[in-house]
CSV table of C-alpha atoms in Angstrom, one decimal:
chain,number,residue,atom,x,y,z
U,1,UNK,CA,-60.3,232.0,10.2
U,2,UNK,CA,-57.5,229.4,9.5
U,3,UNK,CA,-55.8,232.0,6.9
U,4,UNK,CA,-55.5,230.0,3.0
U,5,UNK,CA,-54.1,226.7,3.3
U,6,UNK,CA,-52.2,224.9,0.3
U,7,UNK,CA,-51.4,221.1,-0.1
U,8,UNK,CA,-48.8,220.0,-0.8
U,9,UNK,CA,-46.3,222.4,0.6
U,10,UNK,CA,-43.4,221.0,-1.4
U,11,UNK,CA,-43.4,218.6,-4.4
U,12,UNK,CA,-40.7,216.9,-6.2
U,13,UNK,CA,-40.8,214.8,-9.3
U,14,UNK,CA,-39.8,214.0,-12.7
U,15,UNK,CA,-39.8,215.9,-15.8
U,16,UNK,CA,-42.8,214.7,-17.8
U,17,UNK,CA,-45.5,213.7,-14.8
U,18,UNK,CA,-48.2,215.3,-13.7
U,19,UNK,CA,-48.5,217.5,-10.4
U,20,UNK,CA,-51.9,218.2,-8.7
U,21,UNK,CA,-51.8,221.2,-6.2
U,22,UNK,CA,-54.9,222.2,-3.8
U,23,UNK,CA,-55.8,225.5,-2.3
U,24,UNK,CA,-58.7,225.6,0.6
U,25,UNK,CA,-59.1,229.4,0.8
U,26,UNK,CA,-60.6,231.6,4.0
U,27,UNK,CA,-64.0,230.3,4.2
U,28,UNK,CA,-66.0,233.9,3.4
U,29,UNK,CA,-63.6,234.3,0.2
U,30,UNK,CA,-65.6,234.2,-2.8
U,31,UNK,CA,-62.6,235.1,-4.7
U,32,UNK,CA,-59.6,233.0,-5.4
U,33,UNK,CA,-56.5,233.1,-7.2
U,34,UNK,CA,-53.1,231.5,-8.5
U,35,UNK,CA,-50.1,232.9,-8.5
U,36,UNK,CA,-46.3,231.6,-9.3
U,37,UNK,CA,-43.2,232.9,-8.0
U,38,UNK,CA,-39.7,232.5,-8.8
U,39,UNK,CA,-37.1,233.0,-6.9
U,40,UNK,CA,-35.9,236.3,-6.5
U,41,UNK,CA,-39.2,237.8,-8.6
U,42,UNK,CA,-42.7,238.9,-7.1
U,43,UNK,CA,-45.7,236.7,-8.0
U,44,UNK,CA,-46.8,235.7,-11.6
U,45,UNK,CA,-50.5,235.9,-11.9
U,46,UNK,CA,-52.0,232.8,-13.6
U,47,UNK,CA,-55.7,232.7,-13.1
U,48,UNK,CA,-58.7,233.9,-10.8
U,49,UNK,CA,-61.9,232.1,-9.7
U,50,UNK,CA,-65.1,233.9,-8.5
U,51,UNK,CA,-67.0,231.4,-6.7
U,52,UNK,CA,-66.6,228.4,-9.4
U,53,UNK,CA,-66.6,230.7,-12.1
U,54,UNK,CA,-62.9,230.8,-13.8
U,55,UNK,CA,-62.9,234.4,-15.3
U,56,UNK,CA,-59.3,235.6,-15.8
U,57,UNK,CA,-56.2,233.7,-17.4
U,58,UNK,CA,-52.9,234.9,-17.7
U,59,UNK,CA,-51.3,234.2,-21.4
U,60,UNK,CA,-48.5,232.1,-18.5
U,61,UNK,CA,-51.2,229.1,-18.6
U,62,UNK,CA,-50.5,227.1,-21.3
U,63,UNK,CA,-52.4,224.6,-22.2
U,64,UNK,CA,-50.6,222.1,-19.7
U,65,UNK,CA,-52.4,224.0,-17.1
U,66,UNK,CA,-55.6,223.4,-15.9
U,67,UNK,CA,-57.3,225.1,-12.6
U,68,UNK,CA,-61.0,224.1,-11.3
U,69,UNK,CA,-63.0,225.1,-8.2
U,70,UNK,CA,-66.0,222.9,-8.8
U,71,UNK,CA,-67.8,223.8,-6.0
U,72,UNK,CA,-66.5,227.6,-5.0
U,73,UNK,CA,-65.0,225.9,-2.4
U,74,UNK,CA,-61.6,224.5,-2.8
U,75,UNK,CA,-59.5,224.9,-5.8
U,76,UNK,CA,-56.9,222.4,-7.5
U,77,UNK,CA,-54.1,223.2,-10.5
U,78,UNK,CA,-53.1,220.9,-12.7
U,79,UNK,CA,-49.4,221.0,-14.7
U,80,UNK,CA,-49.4,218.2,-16.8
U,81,UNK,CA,-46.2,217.0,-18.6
U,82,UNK,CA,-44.2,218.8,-16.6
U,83,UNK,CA,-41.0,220.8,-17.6
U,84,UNK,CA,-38.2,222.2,-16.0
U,85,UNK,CA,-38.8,225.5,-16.2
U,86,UNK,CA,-42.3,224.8,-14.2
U,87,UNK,CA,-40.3,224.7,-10.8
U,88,UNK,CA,-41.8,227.8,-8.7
U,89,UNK,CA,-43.5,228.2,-6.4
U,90,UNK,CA,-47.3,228.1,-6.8
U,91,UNK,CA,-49.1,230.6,-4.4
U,92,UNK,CA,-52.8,230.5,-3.8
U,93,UNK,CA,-55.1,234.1,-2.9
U,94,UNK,CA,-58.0,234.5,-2.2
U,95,UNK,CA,-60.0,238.0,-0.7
U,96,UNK,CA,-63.8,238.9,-0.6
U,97,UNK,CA,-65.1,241.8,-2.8
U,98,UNK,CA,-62.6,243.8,-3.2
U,99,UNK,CA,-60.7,243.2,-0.1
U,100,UNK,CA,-56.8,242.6,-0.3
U,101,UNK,CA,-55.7,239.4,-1.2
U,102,UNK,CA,-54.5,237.2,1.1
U,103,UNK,CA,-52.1,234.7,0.0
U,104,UNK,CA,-51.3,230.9,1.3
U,105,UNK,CA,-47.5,229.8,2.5
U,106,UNK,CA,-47.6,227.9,-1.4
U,107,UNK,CA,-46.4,224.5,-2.9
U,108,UNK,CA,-42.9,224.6,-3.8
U,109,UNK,CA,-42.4,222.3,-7.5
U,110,UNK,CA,-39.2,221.4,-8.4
U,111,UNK,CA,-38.7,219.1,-11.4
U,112,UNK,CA,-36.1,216.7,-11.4
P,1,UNK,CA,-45.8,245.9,-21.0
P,2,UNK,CA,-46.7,246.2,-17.5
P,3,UNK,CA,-44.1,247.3,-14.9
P,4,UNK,CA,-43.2,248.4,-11.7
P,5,UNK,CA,-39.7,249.0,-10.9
P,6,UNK,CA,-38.0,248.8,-7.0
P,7,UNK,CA,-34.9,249.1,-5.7
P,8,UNK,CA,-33.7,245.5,-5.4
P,9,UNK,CA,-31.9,245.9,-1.7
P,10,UNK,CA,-32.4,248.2,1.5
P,11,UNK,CA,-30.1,248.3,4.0
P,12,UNK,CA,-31.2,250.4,7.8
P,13,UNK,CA,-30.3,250.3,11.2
P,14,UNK,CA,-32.7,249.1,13.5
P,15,UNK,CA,-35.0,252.2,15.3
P,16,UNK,CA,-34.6,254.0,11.8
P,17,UNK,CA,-37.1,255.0,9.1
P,18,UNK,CA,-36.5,253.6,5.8
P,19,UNK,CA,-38.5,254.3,2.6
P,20,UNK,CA,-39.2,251.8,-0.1
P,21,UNK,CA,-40.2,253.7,-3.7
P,22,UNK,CA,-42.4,251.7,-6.6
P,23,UNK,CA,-42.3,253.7,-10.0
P,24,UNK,CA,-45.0,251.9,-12.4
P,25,UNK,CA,-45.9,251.8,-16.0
P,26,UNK,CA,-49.3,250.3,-16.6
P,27,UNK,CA,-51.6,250.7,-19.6
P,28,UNK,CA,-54.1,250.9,-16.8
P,29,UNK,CA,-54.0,252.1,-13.4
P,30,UNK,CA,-56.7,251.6,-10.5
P,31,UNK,CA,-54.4,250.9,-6.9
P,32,UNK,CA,-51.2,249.9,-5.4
P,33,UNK,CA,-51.0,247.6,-2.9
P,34,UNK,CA,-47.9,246.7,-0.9
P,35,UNK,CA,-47.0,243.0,0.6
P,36,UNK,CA,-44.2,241.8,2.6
P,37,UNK,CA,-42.8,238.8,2.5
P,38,UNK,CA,-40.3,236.8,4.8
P,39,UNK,CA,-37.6,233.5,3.2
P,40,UNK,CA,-40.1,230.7,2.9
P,41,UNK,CA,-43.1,232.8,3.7
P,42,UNK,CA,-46.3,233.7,2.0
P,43,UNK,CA,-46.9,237.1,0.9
P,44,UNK,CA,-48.6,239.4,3.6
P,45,UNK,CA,-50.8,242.4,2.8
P,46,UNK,CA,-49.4,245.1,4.2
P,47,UNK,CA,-51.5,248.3,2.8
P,48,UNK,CA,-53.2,249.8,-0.5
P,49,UNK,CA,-53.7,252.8,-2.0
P,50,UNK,CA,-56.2,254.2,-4.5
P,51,UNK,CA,-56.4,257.5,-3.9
P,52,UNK,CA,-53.3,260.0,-3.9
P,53,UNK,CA,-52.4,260.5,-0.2
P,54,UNK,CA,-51.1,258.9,2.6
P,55,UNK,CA,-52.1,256.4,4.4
P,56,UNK,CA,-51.1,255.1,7.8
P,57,UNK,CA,-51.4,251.7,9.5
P,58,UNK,CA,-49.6,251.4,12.8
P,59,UNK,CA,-45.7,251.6,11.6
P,60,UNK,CA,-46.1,251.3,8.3
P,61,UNK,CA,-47.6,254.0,5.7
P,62,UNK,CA,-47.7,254.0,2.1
P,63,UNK,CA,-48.3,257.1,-0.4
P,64,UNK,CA,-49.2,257.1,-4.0
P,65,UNK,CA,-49.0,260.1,-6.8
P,66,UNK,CA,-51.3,259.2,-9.9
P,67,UNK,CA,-49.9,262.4,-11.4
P,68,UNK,CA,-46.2,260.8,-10.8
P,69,UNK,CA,-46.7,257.1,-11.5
P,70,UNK,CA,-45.4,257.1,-8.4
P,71,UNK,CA,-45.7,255.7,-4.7
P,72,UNK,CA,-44.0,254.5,-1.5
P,73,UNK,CA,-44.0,252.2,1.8
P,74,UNK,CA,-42.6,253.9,4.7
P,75,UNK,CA,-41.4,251.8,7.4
P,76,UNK,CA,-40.7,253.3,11.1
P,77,UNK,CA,-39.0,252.1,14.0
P,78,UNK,CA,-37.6,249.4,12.6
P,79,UNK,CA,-37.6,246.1,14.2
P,80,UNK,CA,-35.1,243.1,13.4
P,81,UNK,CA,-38.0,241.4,12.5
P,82,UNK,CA,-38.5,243.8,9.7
P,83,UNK,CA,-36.2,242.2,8.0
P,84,UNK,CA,-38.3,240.8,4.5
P,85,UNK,CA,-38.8,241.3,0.6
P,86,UNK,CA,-41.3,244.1,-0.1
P,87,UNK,CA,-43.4,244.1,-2.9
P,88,UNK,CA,-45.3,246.8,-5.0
P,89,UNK,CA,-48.3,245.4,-6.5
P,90,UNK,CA,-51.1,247.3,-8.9
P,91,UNK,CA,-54.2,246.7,-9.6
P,92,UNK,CA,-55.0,247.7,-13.4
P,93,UNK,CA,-58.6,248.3,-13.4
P,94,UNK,CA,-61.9,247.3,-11.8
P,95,UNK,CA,-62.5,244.9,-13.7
P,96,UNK,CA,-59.1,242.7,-13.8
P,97,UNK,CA,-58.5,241.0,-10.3
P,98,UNK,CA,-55.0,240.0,-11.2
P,99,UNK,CA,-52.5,241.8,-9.3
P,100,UNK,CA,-49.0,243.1,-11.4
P,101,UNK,CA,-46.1,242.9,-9.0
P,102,UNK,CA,-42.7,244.3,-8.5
P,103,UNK,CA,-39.8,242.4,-8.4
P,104,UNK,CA,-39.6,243.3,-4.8
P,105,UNK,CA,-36.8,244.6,-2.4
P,106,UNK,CA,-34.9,243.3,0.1
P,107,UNK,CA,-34.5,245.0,3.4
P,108,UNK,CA,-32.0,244.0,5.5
P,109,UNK,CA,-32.4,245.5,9.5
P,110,UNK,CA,-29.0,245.8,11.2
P,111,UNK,CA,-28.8,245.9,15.0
């Protein structure tokens, strides 16, 4: 059990492009989610994933946002045409049943 | 809305007990959970609660009041290393996995 491991751990870049983050949760997990954080606040939830199945989305994804986990393995989120206000932190869970969560060290966005 | 309301800071001595209090209002209720979370860190599960009670794990417990909306982590023997954000977190019902959080506290552990 490596714990939830997130890629990249921090990205910078320009308002307007287009950031890809991946989340490789605990191996058992059939469960995994999204989360983003701001400074100062506790996590935002943005969307969950059983197995490849996405069944919950937070009214936070707009359509700029897109999440997959084609193969109930892995998982990647997509901001497109980025903003400023899209610099968080972007925290990946994942848990089995209904076992806690357990969360990944994150990708830390900050738009230039 | 959804909310659960901390104290924003903590401040204890080291070897003390401190408690950390979570009031919520949900439109549904089905556990708390509690995380800490050091600068830079990810968020580690710390404990949960669905039932009313106490419950104890090592030097941390937590306690929840359905009745009161109500619930806390108690931290004992503090340890520098202690020293973290704390978070409330509810679950709304069985059938939403999304967690609501707090906006956490701060505790700081002086020597």
């Amino acid at each position: 059990d490596t714990g939830v491991s997130q890629n990249p751990r921090h990205k910078i870049t320009k308002r307007g492009q287009n950031v890809t983050f991946r989340c490789d949760p605990i191996s058992e997990h059939n469960r995994l989610y999204w989360y983003r954080q701001t400074l100062g606040q506790g996590p935002e939830f943005l969307t969950y994933f059983q197995n490849e199945a996405q069944l919950e989305k937070s009214r936070l994804l707009s359509d700029r946002f897109s999440a997959e986990r084609p193969k109930g393995s892995f998982s990647t989120l997509e901001i497109q045409r980025t903003e400023q206000g899209d610099s968080a932190m972007y925290l990946c869970a994942s848990s089995s049943m209904d076992q806690p969560q357990h969360f990944g060290d994150g990708t830390r966005l900050s738009i230039l | 809305g959804q909310s659960l309301e901390q104290p924003s800071e903590v401040t204890a001595v080291e070897g003390a007990i401190v408690q950390i209090n979570c009031t919520y209002q949900t439109s549904g209720f089905y556990g708390l959970s509690w995380y800490q979370q050091h600068d830079g860190g990810a968020p580690t599960f710390l404990s949960y609660n669905a039932l009313d009670g106490l419950e104890e794990t090592g030097r941390f417990s937590s306690f929840l009041s359905r009745s009161d909306s109500y619930g806390y982590l108690l931290l004992q023997e503090l340890q520098m290393k202690d020293s973290a954000s704390y978070f409330c977190a509810a679950s709304l019902d069985t059938g939403r996995r999304a967690l609501t959080f707090g906006s956490g506290t701060r505790l700081q552990v002086q020597p």
